[in-house]
Amino acid sequence: DAKTTQPPSMDCAEGRAANLPCNHSTISGNEYVYWYRQIHSQGPQYIIHGLKNNETNEMASLIITEDRKSSTLILPHATLRDTAVYYCIVRVDGSGGGADGLTFGKGTHLIIQP
Amino acid sequence: DAGVIQSPRHEVTEMGQEVTLRCKPISGHDYLFWYRQTMMRGLELLIYFNNNVPIDDSGMPEDRFSAKMPNASFSTLKIQPSEPRDSAVYFCASRLSSGRIEQFFGPGTRLTVL
């Protein structure tokens, strides 16, 4: 799996958009970008994933650059409950396409300020 | 659905004792994963199963660790004998092999070995 680089921590004001960057300059053509988050004392939670097109769901939006070397997770209206560690993971599609375990880096600790 | 269920939620034991952690995956999921999280090493994949068969156990630290999945609704992770360095939060996760491919994590078991 390709290596990812994320800032160790970020602050965001409540109600504002939180933009979390991830660098994955060595990503391969068949690797997806996944985002998970881990709220304190809980298990990780899936947020979103994408290959090359931008994606949006009820939790967040994922913007992937055209060269796919970086991406941004956007939480459009951050709340205090979004305070968590956010992990960007790059891997081959897990639906039978390769190794299925997740490799977590250190992630970004996002702190939402009231 | 109740989600992934793990027991116990907390375990405190003395060095040398046997420890058994338990996991019930989401009904119908055919993949099951065991992860360990420590401050030093972060989240690490230990082992995963597909259709109750161990597929990759390369993350299991040493022979003191063993995992079984006797049926589709139950898995155990056993440590015998336990050591203080095994203190960590152990997460179980499950997923489907088709359709939605994200992993669903349980609440974890916090293990303390004195």
mmCIF file with all atom_site columns, C-alpha atoms in Angstrom:
data_model
loop_
_atom_site.group_PDB
_atom_site.id
_atom_site.type_symbol
_atom_site.label_atom_id
_atom_site.label_alt_id
_atom_site.label_comp_id
_atom_site.label_asym_id
_atom_site.label_entity_id
_atom_site.label_seq_id
_atom_site.pdbx_PDB_ins_code
_atom_site.Cartn_x
_atom_site.Cartn_y
_atom_site.Cartn_z
_atom_site.occupancy
_atom_site.B_iso_or_equiv
_atom_site.pdbx_formal_charge
_atom_site.auth_seq_id
_atom_site.auth_comp_id
_atom_site.auth_asym_id
_atom_site.auth_atom_id
_atom_site.pdbx_PDB_model_num
ATOM 1   C CA . ASP A 1 1   ? 0.000   0.000   0.000   1.00 0.00 ? 1   ASP A CA 1
ATOM 2   C CA . ALA A 1 2   ? 1.165   3.526   -0.759  1.00 0.00 ? 2   ALA A CA 1
ATOM 3   C CA . LYS A 1 3   ? 2.465   5.666   2.094   1.00 0.00 ? 3   LYS A CA 1
ATOM 4   C CA . THR A 1 4   ? 0.470   8.713   3.212   1.00 0.00 ? 4   THR A CA 1
ATOM 5   C CA . THR A 1 5   ? 1.484   11.943  4.928   1.00 0.00 ? 5   THR A CA 1
ATOM 6   C CA . GLN A 1 6   ? -0.895  13.939  7.112   1.00 0.00 ? 6   GLN A CA 1
ATOM 7   C CA . PRO A 1 7   ? -0.386  16.888  9.469   1.00 0.00 ? 7   PRO A CA 1
ATOM 8   C CA . PRO A 1 8   ? -0.319  15.664  13.077  1.00 0.00 ? 8   PRO A CA 1
ATOM 9   C CA . SER A 1 9   ? -2.968  18.093  14.269  1.00 0.00 ? 9   SER A CA 1
ATOM 10  C CA . MET A 1 10  ? -5.408  20.779  13.135  1.00 0.00 ? 10  MET A CA 1
ATOM 11  C CA . ASP A 1 11  ? -7.895  23.127  14.737  1.00 0.00 ? 11  ASP A CA 1
ATOM 12  C CA . CYS A 1 12  ? -11.216 24.229  13.288  1.00 0.00 ? 12  CYS A CA 1
ATOM 13  C CA . ALA A 1 13  ? -13.977 26.454  14.635  1.00 0.00 ? 13  ALA A CA 1
ATOM 14  C CA . GLU A 1 14  ? -17.351 24.886  15.223  1.00 0.00 ? 14  GLU A CA 1
ATOM 15  C CA . GLY A 1 15  ? -19.700 25.452  12.306  1.00 0.00 ? 15  GLY A CA 1
ATOM 16  C CA . ARG A 1 16  ? -16.904 26.045  9.824   1.00 0.00 ? 16  ARG A CA 1
ATOM 17  C CA . ALA A 1 17  ? -15.674 23.637  7.163   1.00 0.00 ? 17  ALA A CA 1
ATOM 18  C CA . ALA A 1 18  ? -12.802 21.408  8.241   1.00 0.00 ? 18  ALA A CA 1
ATOM 19  C CA . ASN A 1 19  ? -10.377 20.594  5.421   1.00 0.00 ? 19  ASN A CA 1
ATOM 20  C CA . LEU A 1 20  ? -7.996  17.744  6.158   1.00 0.00 ? 20  LEU A CA 1
ATOM 21  C CA . PRO A 1 21  ? -5.159  17.213  3.664   1.00 0.00 ? 21  PRO A CA 1
ATOM 22  C CA . CYS A 1 22  ? -3.414  13.980  2.791   1.00 0.00 ? 22  CYS A CA 1
ATOM 23  C CA . ASN A 1 23  ? -0.393  13.486  0.575   1.00 0.00 ? 23  ASN A CA 1
ATOM 24  C CA . HIS A 1 24  ? -0.021  10.160  -1.247  1.00 0.00 ? 24  HIS A CA 1
ATOM 25  C CA . SER A 1 25  ? 2.471   10.924  -4.000  1.00 0.00 ? 25  SER A CA 1
ATOM 26  C CA . THR A 1 26  ? 3.366   7.253   -4.608  1.00 0.00 ? 26  THR A CA 1
ATOM 27  C CA . ILE A 1 27  ? -0.205  6.066   -5.135  1.00 0.00 ? 27  ILE A CA 1
ATOM 28  C CA . SER A 1 28  ? -0.695  3.422   -7.810  1.00 0.00 ? 28  SER A CA 1
ATOM 29  C CA . GLY A 1 29  ? -3.387  3.427   -10.471 1.00 0.00 ? 29  GLY A CA 1
ATOM 30  C CA . ASN A 1 30  ? -5.456  0.736   -8.769  1.00 0.00 ? 30  ASN A CA 1
ATOM 31  C CA . GLU A 1 31  ? -5.255  2.149   -5.248  1.00 0.00 ? 31  GLU A CA 1
ATOM 32  C CA . TYR A 1 32  ? -8.179  3.868   -3.580  1.00 0.00 ? 32  TYR A CA 1
ATOM 33  C CA . VAL A 1 33  ? -8.084  6.648   -0.995  1.00 0.00 ? 33  VAL A CA 1
ATOM 34  C CA . TYR A 1 34  ? -9.969  5.765   2.188   1.00 0.00 ? 34  TYR A CA 1
ATOM 35  C CA . TRP A 1 35  ? -10.718 7.933   5.207   1.00 0.00 ? 35  TRP A CA 1
ATOM 36  C CA . TYR A 1 36  ? -11.519 6.626   8.680   1.00 0.00 ? 36  TYR A CA 1
ATOM 37  C CA . ARG A 1 37  ? -11.791 8.496   11.939  1.00 0.00 ? 37  ARG A CA 1
ATOM 38  C CA . GLN A 1 38  ? -11.424 7.465   15.555  1.00 0.00 ? 38  GLN A CA 1
ATOM 39  C CA . ILE A 1 39  ? -13.261 9.330   18.244  1.00 0.00 ? 39  ILE A CA 1
ATOM 40  C CA . HIS A 1 40  ? -11.652 9.051   21.660  1.00 0.00 ? 40  HIS A CA 1
ATOM 41  C CA . SER A 1 41  ? -12.146 5.620   23.283  1.00 0.00 ? 41  SER A CA 1
ATOM 42  C CA . GLN A 1 42  ? -14.041 4.243   20.283  1.00 0.00 ? 42  GLN A CA 1
ATOM 43  C CA . GLY A 1 43  ? -13.160 2.002   17.367  1.00 0.00 ? 43  GLY A CA 1
ATOM 44  C CA . PRO A 1 44  ? -12.310 3.542   13.993  1.00 0.00 ? 44  PRO A CA 1
ATOM 45  C CA . GLN A 1 45  ? -15.241 4.531   11.799  1.00 0.00 ? 45  GLN A CA 1
ATOM 46  C CA . TYR A 1 46  ? -15.359 4.544   8.007   1.00 0.00 ? 46  TYR A CA 1
ATOM 47  C CA . ILE A 1 47  ? -16.053 7.949   6.452   1.00 0.00 ? 47  ILE A CA 1
ATOM 48  C CA . ILE A 1 48  ? -15.609 7.826   2.698   1.00 0.00 ? 48  ILE A CA 1
ATOM 49  C CA . HIS A 1 49  ? -13.441 6.476   -0.105  1.00 0.00 ? 49  HIS A CA 1
ATOM 50  C CA . GLY A 1 50  ? -12.698 7.248   -3.746  1.00 0.00 ? 50  GLY A CA 1
ATOM 51  C CA . LEU A 1 51  ? -10.523 6.358   -6.718  1.00 0.00 ? 51  LEU A CA 1
ATOM 52  C CA . LYS A 1 52  ? -10.189 9.499   -8.822  1.00 0.00 ? 52  LYS A CA 1
ATOM 53  C CA . ASN A 1 53  ? -13.516 11.286  -8.895  1.00 0.00 ? 53  ASN A CA 1
ATOM 54  C CA . ASN A 1 54  ? -14.659 13.502  -6.078  1.00 0.00 ? 54  ASN A CA 1
ATOM 55  C CA . GLU A 1 55  ? -17.069 11.794  -3.713  1.00 0.00 ? 55  GLU A CA 1
ATOM 56  C CA . THR A 1 56  ? -19.703 13.021  -1.290  1.00 0.00 ? 56  THR A CA 1
ATOM 57  C CA . ASN A 1 57  ? -21.832 11.265  1.280   1.00 0.00 ? 57  ASN A CA 1
ATOM 58  C CA . GLU A 1 58  ? -23.808 12.230  4.355   1.00 0.00 ? 58  GLU A CA 1
ATOM 59  C CA . MET A 1 59  ? -20.669 12.581  6.427   1.00 0.00 ? 59  MET A CA 1
ATOM 60  C CA . ALA A 1 60  ? -18.124 14.309  4.221   1.00 0.00 ? 60  ALA A CA 1
ATOM 61  C CA . SER A 1 61  ? -16.716 15.137  0.808   1.00 0.00 ? 61  SER A CA 1
ATOM 62  C CA . LEU A 1 62  ? -13.513 13.787  -0.681  1.00 0.00 ? 62  LEU A CA 1
ATOM 63  C CA . ILE A 1 63  ? -11.590 15.843  -3.200  1.00 0.00 ? 63  ILE A CA 1
ATOM 64  C CA . ILE A 1 64  ? -8.815  14.031  -5.091  1.00 0.00 ? 64  ILE A CA 1
ATOM 65  C CA . THR A 1 65  ? -6.391  15.998  -7.242  1.00 0.00 ? 65  THR A CA 1
ATOM 66  C CA . GLU A 1 66  ? -6.216  15.210  -10.937 1.00 0.00 ? 66  GLU A CA 1
ATOM 67  C CA . ASP A 1 67  ? -2.780  13.588  -10.583 1.00 0.00 ? 67  ASP A CA 1
ATOM 68  C CA . ARG A 1 68  ? -4.113  11.664  -7.545  1.00 0.00 ? 68  ARG A CA 1
ATOM 69  C CA . LYS A 1 69  ? -1.049  12.546  -5.495  1.00 0.00 ? 69  LYS A CA 1
ATOM 70  C CA . SER A 1 70  ? -3.057  14.252  -2.796  1.00 0.00 ? 70  SER A CA 1
ATOM 71  C CA . SER A 1 71  ? -6.583  14.534  -1.452  1.00 0.00 ? 71  SER A CA 1
ATOM 72  C CA . THR A 1 72  ? -8.649  16.570  0.970   1.00 0.00 ? 72  THR A CA 1
ATOM 73  C CA . LEU A 1 73  ? -11.382 15.397  3.290   1.00 0.00 ? 73  LEU A CA 1
ATOM 74  C CA . ILE A 1 74  ? -13.974 18.088  3.897   1.00 0.00 ? 74  ILE A CA 1
ATOM 75  C CA . LEU A 1 75  ? -16.373 18.141  6.835   1.00 0.00 ? 75  LEU A CA 1
ATOM 76  C CA . PRO A 1 76  ? -18.696 20.922  5.684   1.00 0.00 ? 76  PRO A CA 1
ATOM 77  C CA . HIS A 1 77  ? -20.050 22.107  9.034   1.00 0.00 ? 77  HIS A CA 1
ATOM 78  C CA . ALA A 1 78  ? -17.852 20.792  11.803  1.00 0.00 ? 78  ALA A CA 1
ATOM 79  C CA . THR A 1 79  ? -19.368 20.117  15.222  1.00 0.00 ? 79  THR A CA 1
ATOM 80  C CA . LEU A 1 80  ? -17.726 19.343  18.546  1.00 0.00 ? 80  LEU A CA 1
ATOM 81  C CA . ARG A 1 81  ? -18.517 15.662  17.958  1.00 0.00 ? 81  ARG A CA 1
ATOM 82  C CA . ASP A 1 82  ? -16.186 15.703  14.942  1.00 0.00 ? 82  ASP A CA 1
ATOM 83  C CA . THR A 1 83  ? -13.173 16.025  17.234  1.00 0.00 ? 83  THR A CA 1
ATOM 84  C CA . ALA A 1 84  ? -11.239 12.842  16.448  1.00 0.00 ? 84  ALA A CA 1
ATOM 85  C CA . VAL A 1 85  ? -8.141  11.400  14.811  1.00 0.00 ? 85  VAL A CA 1
ATOM 86  C CA . TYR A 1 86  ? -8.641  11.176  11.040  1.00 0.00 ? 86  TYR A CA 1
ATOM 87  C CA . TYR A 1 87  ? -6.749  8.544   9.086   1.00 0.00 ? 87  TYR A CA 1
ATOM 88  C CA . CYS A 1 88  ? -6.050  8.676   5.354   1.00 0.00 ? 88  CYS A CA 1
ATOM 89  C CA . ILE A 1 89  ? -5.333  5.211   3.959   1.00 0.00 ? 89  ILE A CA 1
ATOM 90  C CA . VAL A 1 90  ? -4.371  4.292   0.426   1.00 0.00 ? 90  VAL A CA 1
ATOM 91  C CA . ARG A 1 91  ? -4.923  0.721   -0.664  1.00 0.00 ? 91  ARG A CA 1
ATOM 92  C CA . VAL A 1 92  ? -6.111  -1.575  -3.379  1.00 0.00 ? 92  VAL A CA 1
ATOM 93  C CA . ASP A 1 93  ? -9.863  -2.024  -3.389  1.00 0.00 ? 93  ASP A CA 1
ATOM 94  C CA . GLY A 1 94  ? -10.650 -4.536  -0.660  1.00 0.00 ? 94  GLY A CA 1
ATOM 95  C CA . SER A 1 95  ? -13.468 -6.229  -2.503  1.00 0.00 ? 95  SER A CA 1
ATOM 96  C CA . GLY A 1 96  ? -11.342 -9.208  -3.374  1.00 0.00 ? 96  GLY A CA 1
ATOM 97  C CA . GLY A 1 97  ? -8.754  -7.098  -5.113  1.00 0.00 ? 97  GLY A CA 1
ATOM 98  C CA . GLY A 1 98  ? -5.878  -7.672  -2.716  1.00 0.00 ? 98  GLY A CA 1
ATOM 99  C CA . ALA A 1 99  ? -4.779  -7.619  0.895   1.00 0.00 ? 99  ALA A CA 1
ATOM 100 C CA . ASP A 1 100 ? -7.716  -6.795  3.075   1.00 0.00 ? 100 ASP A CA 1
ATOM 101 C CA . GLY A 1 101 ? -6.247  -5.425  6.288   1.00 0.00 ? 101 GLY A CA 1
ATOM 102 C CA . LEU A 1 102 ? -5.989  -1.692  6.852   1.00 0.00 ? 102 LEU A CA 1
ATOM 103 C CA . THR A 1 103 ? -2.630  -0.025  7.489   1.00 0.00 ? 103 THR A CA 1
ATOM 104 C CA . PHE A 1 104 ? -3.133  2.974   9.758   1.00 0.00 ? 104 PHE A CA 1
ATOM 105 C CA . GLY A 1 105 ? -0.594  5.784   9.997   1.00 0.00 ? 105 GLY A CA 1
ATOM 106 C CA . LYS A 1 106 ? -0.558  8.381   12.754  1.00 0.00 ? 106 LYS A CA 1
ATOM 107 C CA . GLY A 1 107 ? -3.439  10.391  11.299  1.00 0.00 ? 107 GLY A CA 1
ATOM 108 C CA . THR A 1 108 ? -4.477  13.992  11.983  1.00 0.00 ? 108 THR A CA 1
ATOM 109 C CA . HIS A 1 109 ? -5.890  14.930  15.353  1.00 0.00 ? 109 HIS A CA 1
ATOM 110 C CA . LEU A 1 110 ? -8.685  17.360  14.472  1.00 0.00 ? 110 LEU A CA 1
ATOM 111 C CA . ILE A 1 111 ? -9.865  19.531  17.323  1.00 0.00 ? 111 ILE A CA 1
ATOM 112 C CA . ILE A 1 112 ? -13.108 21.450  16.862  1.00 0.00 ? 112 ILE A CA 1
ATOM 113 C CA . GLN A 1 113 ? -13.115 24.613  18.945  1.00 0.00 ? 113 GLN A CA 1
ATOM 114 C CA . PRO A 1 114 ? -16.396 25.985  20.340  1.00 0.00 ? 114 PRO A CA 1
ATOM 115 C CA . ASP B 2 1   ? -28.034 -4.507  13.890  1.00 0.00 ? 1   ASP B CA 1
ATOM 116 C CA . ALA B 2 2   ? -26.032 -4.384  17.113  1.00 0.00 ? 2   ALA B CA 1
ATOM 117 C CA . GLY B 2 3   ? -22.738 -3.903  15.318  1.00 0.00 ? 3   GLY B CA 1
ATOM 118 C CA . VAL B 2 4   ? -19.555 -5.750  16.176  1.00 0.00 ? 4   VAL B CA 1
ATOM 119 C CA . ILE B 2 5   ? -19.634 -6.967  19.758  1.00 0.00 ? 5   ILE B CA 1
ATOM 120 C CA . GLN B 2 6   ? -16.520 -7.458  21.845  1.00 0.00 ? 6   GLN B CA 1
ATOM 121 C CA . SER B 2 7   ? -16.106 -8.827  25.334  1.00 0.00 ? 7   SER B CA 1
ATOM 122 C CA . PRO B 2 8   ? -14.898 -8.095  27.848  1.00 0.00 ? 8   PRO B CA 1
ATOM 123 C CA . ARG B 2 9   ? -14.646 -4.327  27.452  1.00 0.00 ? 9   ARG B CA 1
ATOM 124 C CA . HIS B 2 10  ? -11.928 -4.144  30.078  1.00 0.00 ? 10  HIS B CA 1
ATOM 125 C CA . GLU B 2 11  ? -9.581  -6.841  31.325  1.00 0.00 ? 11  GLU B CA 1
ATOM 126 C CA . VAL B 2 12  ? -6.954  -6.553  34.025  1.00 0.00 ? 12  VAL B CA 1
ATOM 127 C CA . THR B 2 13  ? -4.747  -9.554  34.606  1.00 0.00 ? 13  THR B CA 1
ATOM 128 C CA . GLU B 2 14  ? -1.381  -10.487 36.007  1.00 0.00 ? 14  GLU B CA 1
ATOM 129 C CA . MET B 2 15  ? 1.657   -11.389 34.009  1.00 0.00 ? 15  MET B CA 1
ATOM 130 C CA . GLY B 2 16  ? 1.695   -15.056 33.092  1.00 0.00 ? 16  GLY B CA 1
ATOM 131 C CA . GLN B 2 17  ? -2.061  -15.486 33.050  1.00 0.00 ? 17  GLN B CA 1
ATOM 132 C CA . GLU B 2 18  ? -4.034  -16.581 30.020  1.00 0.00 ? 18  GLU B CA 1
ATOM 133 C CA . VAL B 2 19  ? -6.265  -13.951 28.441  1.00 0.00 ? 19  VAL B CA 1
ATOM 134 C CA . THR B 2 20  ? -9.107  -14.605 25.997  1.00 0.00 ? 20  THR B CA 1
ATOM 135 C CA . LEU B 2 21  ? -10.759 -11.813 24.044  1.00 0.00 ? 21  LEU B CA 1
ATOM 136 C CA . ARG B 2 22  ? -14.006 -12.448 22.218  1.00 0.00 ? 22  ARG B CA 1
ATOM 137 C CA . CYS B 2 23  ? -15.671 -11.010 19.151  1.00 0.00 ? 23  CYS B CA 1
ATOM 138 C CA . LYS B 2 24  ? -19.028 -11.402 17.463  1.00 0.00 ? 24  LYS B CA 1
ATOM 139 C CA . PRO B 2 25  ? -19.001 -9.916  13.946  1.00 0.00 ? 25  PRO B CA 1
ATOM 140 C CA . ILE B 2 26  ? -21.960 -8.303  12.229  1.00 0.00 ? 26  ILE B CA 1
ATOM 141 C CA . SER B 2 27  ? -24.308 -11.026 11.000  1.00 0.00 ? 27  SER B CA 1
ATOM 142 C CA . GLY B 2 28  ? -23.588 -11.991 7.408   1.00 0.00 ? 28  GLY B CA 1
ATOM 143 C CA . HIS B 2 29  ? -20.120 -10.462 7.274   1.00 0.00 ? 29  HIS B CA 1
ATOM 144 C CA . ASP B 2 30  ? -17.560 -12.921 5.935   1.00 0.00 ? 30  ASP B CA 1
ATOM 145 C CA . TYR B 2 31  ? -14.360 -11.091 6.872   1.00 0.00 ? 31  TYR B CA 1
ATOM 146 C CA . LEU B 2 32  ? -13.153 -10.657 10.439  1.00 0.00 ? 32  LEU B CA 1
ATOM 147 C CA . PHE B 2 33  ? -10.099 -8.681  11.562  1.00 0.00 ? 33  PHE B CA 1
ATOM 148 C CA . TRP B 2 34  ? -8.194  -8.328  14.827  1.00 0.00 ? 34  TRP B CA 1
ATOM 149 C CA . TYR B 2 35  ? -6.226  -5.111  15.440  1.00 0.00 ? 35  TYR B CA 1
ATOM 150 C CA . ARG B 2 36  ? -4.169  -3.854  18.368  1.00 0.00 ? 36  ARG B CA 1
ATOM 151 C CA . GLN B 2 37  ? -3.646  -0.206  19.337  1.00 0.00 ? 37  GLN B CA 1
ATOM 152 C CA . THR B 2 38  ? -0.891  1.161   21.547  1.00 0.00 ? 38  THR B CA 1
ATOM 153 C CA . MET B 2 39  ? 0.516   4.644   22.005  1.00 0.00 ? 39  MET B CA 1
ATOM 154 C CA . MET B 2 40  ? 3.887   3.542   20.677  1.00 0.00 ? 40  MET B CA 1
ATOM 155 C CA . ARG B 2 41  ? 2.837   1.555   17.613  1.00 0.00 ? 41  ARG B CA 1
ATOM 156 C CA . GLY B 2 42  ? -0.597  2.924   16.797  1.00 0.00 ? 42  GLY B CA 1
ATOM 157 C CA . LEU B 2 43  ? -3.182  0.642   15.174  1.00 0.00 ? 43  LEU B CA 1
ATOM 158 C CA . GLU B 2 44  ? -1.771  -2.629  13.859  1.00 0.00 ? 44  GLU B CA 1
ATOM 159 C CA . LEU B 2 45  ? -3.445  -5.496  12.045  1.00 0.00 ? 45  LEU B CA 1
ATOM 160 C CA . LEU B 2 46  ? -2.815  -8.779  13.842  1.00 0.00 ? 46  LEU B CA 1
ATOM 161 C CA . ILE B 2 47  ? -4.752  -11.344 11.796  1.00 0.00 ? 47  ILE B CA 1
ATOM 162 C CA . TYR B 2 48  ? -7.793  -11.643 9.578   1.00 0.00 ? 48  TYR B CA 1
ATOM 163 C CA . PHE B 2 49  ? -10.188 -14.388 8.539   1.00 0.00 ? 49  PHE B CA 1
ATOM 164 C CA . ASN B 2 50  ? -12.318 -14.950 5.466   1.00 0.00 ? 50  ASN B CA 1
ATOM 165 C CA . ASN B 2 51  ? -15.170 -17.433 5.787   1.00 0.00 ? 51  ASN B CA 1
ATOM 166 C CA . ASN B 2 52  ? -13.720 -18.545 9.139   1.00 0.00 ? 52  ASN B CA 1
ATOM 167 C CA . VAL B 2 53  ? -10.320 -19.385 7.606   1.00 0.00 ? 53  VAL B CA 1
ATOM 168 C CA . PRO B 2 54  ? -7.219  -17.433 8.703   1.00 0.00 ? 54  PRO B CA 1
ATOM 169 C CA . ILE B 2 55  ? -5.831  -15.635 5.668   1.00 0.00 ? 55  ILE B CA 1
ATOM 170 C CA . ASP B 2 56  ? -2.973  -13.516 7.006   1.00 0.00 ? 56  ASP B CA 1
ATOM 171 C CA . ASP B 2 57  ? -1.502  -13.857 10.487  1.00 0.00 ? 57  ASP B CA 1
ATOM 172 C CA . SER B 2 58  ? 1.773   -12.087 9.740   1.00 0.00 ? 58  SER B CA 1
ATOM 173 C CA . GLY B 2 59  ? 0.925   -9.370  12.245  1.00 0.00 ? 59  GLY B CA 1
ATOM 174 C CA . MET B 2 60  ? 0.628   -11.726 15.201  1.00 0.00 ? 60  MET B CA 1
ATOM 175 C CA . PRO B 2 61  ? 3.514   -10.718 17.473  1.00 0.00 ? 61  PRO B CA 1
ATOM 176 C CA . GLU B 2 62  ? 4.675   -14.143 18.594  1.00 0.00 ? 62  GLU B CA 1
ATOM 177 C CA . ASP B 2 63  ? 3.622   -17.648 19.475  1.00 0.00 ? 63  ASP B CA 1
ATOM 178 C CA . ARG B 2 64  ? 1.983   -16.467 22.664  1.00 0.00 ? 64  ARG B CA 1
ATOM 179 C CA . PHE B 2 65  ? -0.829  -15.075 20.508  1.00 0.00 ? 65  PHE B CA 1
ATOM 180 C CA . SER B 2 66  ? -3.400  -17.279 18.813  1.00 0.00 ? 66  SER B CA 1
ATOM 181 C CA . ALA B 2 67  ? -6.738  -16.591 17.133  1.00 0.00 ? 67  ALA B CA 1
ATOM 182 C CA . LYS B 2 68  ? -9.571  -18.862 16.157  1.00 0.00 ? 68  LYS B CA 1
ATOM 183 C CA . MET B 2 69  ? -12.877 -18.541 14.371  1.00 0.00 ? 69  MET B CA 1
ATOM 184 C CA . PRO B 2 70  ? -14.876 -21.719 15.011  1.00 0.00 ? 70  PRO B CA 1
ATOM 185 C CA . ASN B 2 71  ? -17.947 -20.381 13.227  1.00 0.00 ? 71  ASN B CA 1
ATOM 186 C CA . ALA B 2 72  ? -19.185 -17.352 11.329  1.00 0.00 ? 72  ALA B CA 1
ATOM 187 C CA . SER B 2 73  ? -20.473 -15.581 14.426  1.00 0.00 ? 73  SER B CA 1
ATOM 188 C CA . PHE B 2 74  ? -17.611 -15.943 16.889  1.00 0.00 ? 74  PHE B CA 1
ATOM 189 C CA . SER B 2 75  ? -13.875 -15.401 17.123  1.00 0.00 ? 75  SER B CA 1
ATOM 190 C CA . THR B 2 76  ? -11.350 -15.438 19.955  1.00 0.00 ? 76  THR B CA 1
ATOM 191 C CA . LEU B 2 77  ? -7.912  -13.932 20.423  1.00 0.00 ? 77  LEU B CA 1
ATOM 192 C CA . LYS B 2 78  ? -5.906  -15.685 23.097  1.00 0.00 ? 78  LYS B CA 1
ATOM 193 C CA . ILE B 2 79  ? -2.684  -14.618 24.782  1.00 0.00 ? 79  ILE B CA 1
ATOM 194 C CA . GLN B 2 80  ? -0.862  -17.250 26.801  1.00 0.00 ? 80  GLN B CA 1
ATOM 195 C CA . PRO B 2 81  ? 1.122   -16.366 28.805  1.00 0.00 ? 81  PRO B CA 1
ATOM 196 C CA . SER B 2 82  ? 0.384   -12.653 28.941  1.00 0.00 ? 82  SER B CA 1
ATOM 197 C CA . GLU B 2 83  ? 3.103   -10.029 29.473  1.00 0.00 ? 83  GLU B CA 1
ATOM 198 C CA . PRO B 2 84  ? 2.944   -6.343  30.477  1.00 0.00 ? 84  PRO B CA 1
ATOM 199 C CA . ARG B 2 85  ? 3.916   -5.307  26.934  1.00 0.00 ? 85  ARG B CA 1
ATOM 200 C CA . ASP B 2 86  ? 0.678   -6.879  25.689  1.00 0.00 ? 86  ASP B CA 1
ATOM 201 C CA . SER B 2 87  ? -1.264  -4.080  27.376  1.00 0.00 ? 87  SER B CA 1
ATOM 202 C CA . ALA B 2 88  ? -3.229  -2.363  24.630  1.00 0.00 ? 88  ALA B CA 1
ATOM 203 C CA . VAL B 2 89  ? -6.694  -1.871  23.189  1.00 0.00 ? 89  VAL B CA 1
ATOM 204 C CA . TYR B 2 90  ? -7.682  -4.773  20.969  1.00 0.00 ? 90  TYR B CA 1
ATOM 205 C CA . PHE B 2 91  ? -10.234 -4.109  18.237  1.00 0.00 ? 91  PHE B CA 1
ATOM 206 C CA . CYS B 2 92  ? -12.243 -6.565  16.213  1.00 0.00 ? 92  CYS B CA 1
ATOM 207 C CA . ALA B 2 93  ? -13.717 -5.523  12.860  1.00 0.00 ? 93  ALA B CA 1
ATOM 208 C CA . SER B 2 94  ? -15.822 -7.194  10.203  1.00 0.00 ? 94  SER B CA 1
ATOM 209 C CA . ARG B 2 95  ? -16.887 -6.530  6.632   1.00 0.00 ? 95  ARG B CA 1
ATOM 210 C CA . LEU B 2 96  ? -18.634 -8.004  3.638   1.00 0.00 ? 96  LEU B CA 1
ATOM 211 C CA . SER B 2 97  ? -16.721 -9.320  0.665   1.00 0.00 ? 97  SER B CA 1
ATOM 212 C CA . SER B 2 98  ? -19.092 -7.596  -1.742  1.00 0.00 ? 98  SER B CA 1
ATOM 213 C CA . GLY B 2 99  ? -21.154 -4.440  -1.801  1.00 0.00 ? 99  GLY B CA 1
ATOM 214 C CA . ARG B 2 100 ? -20.113 -1.970  0.863   1.00 0.00 ? 100 ARG B CA 1
ATOM 215 C CA . ILE B 2 101 ? -16.468 -2.710  1.584   1.00 0.00 ? 101 ILE B CA 1
ATOM 216 C CA . GLU B 2 102 ? -15.745 -0.633  4.651   1.00 0.00 ? 102 GLU B CA 1
ATOM 217 C CA . GLN B 2 103 ? -14.719 -2.331  7.855   1.00 0.00 ? 103 GLN B CA 1
ATOM 218 C CA . PHE B 2 104 ? -16.959 -1.961  10.884  1.00 0.00 ? 104 PHE B CA 1
ATOM 219 C CA . PHE B 2 105 ? -15.094 -1.840  14.160  1.00 0.00 ? 105 PHE B CA 1
ATOM 220 C CA . GLY B 2 106 ? -16.167 -2.957  17.585  1.00 0.00 ? 106 GLY B CA 1
ATOM 221 C CA . PRO B 2 107 ? -15.730 -0.845  20.730  1.00 0.00 ? 107 PRO B CA 1
ATOM 222 C CA . GLY B 2 108 ? -12.495 -2.605  21.662  1.00 0.00 ? 108 GLY B CA 1
ATOM 223 C CA . THR B 2 109 ? -11.180 -4.462  24.696  1.00 0.00 ? 109 THR B CA 1
ATOM 224 C CA . ARG B 2 110 ? -8.767  -2.560  26.912  1.00 0.00 ? 110 ARG B CA 1
ATOM 225 C CA . LEU B 2 111 ? -6.253  -5.072  28.256  1.00 0.00 ? 111 LEU B CA 1
ATOM 226 C CA . THR B 2 112 ? -3.945  -4.268  31.147  1.00 0.00 ? 112 THR B CA 1
ATOM 227 C CA . VAL B 2 113 ? -1.338  -6.821  32.142  1.00 0.00 ? 113 VAL B CA 1
ATOM 228 C CA . LEU B 2 114 ? 0.273   -6.080  35.507  1.00 0.00 ? 114 LEU B CA 1
#
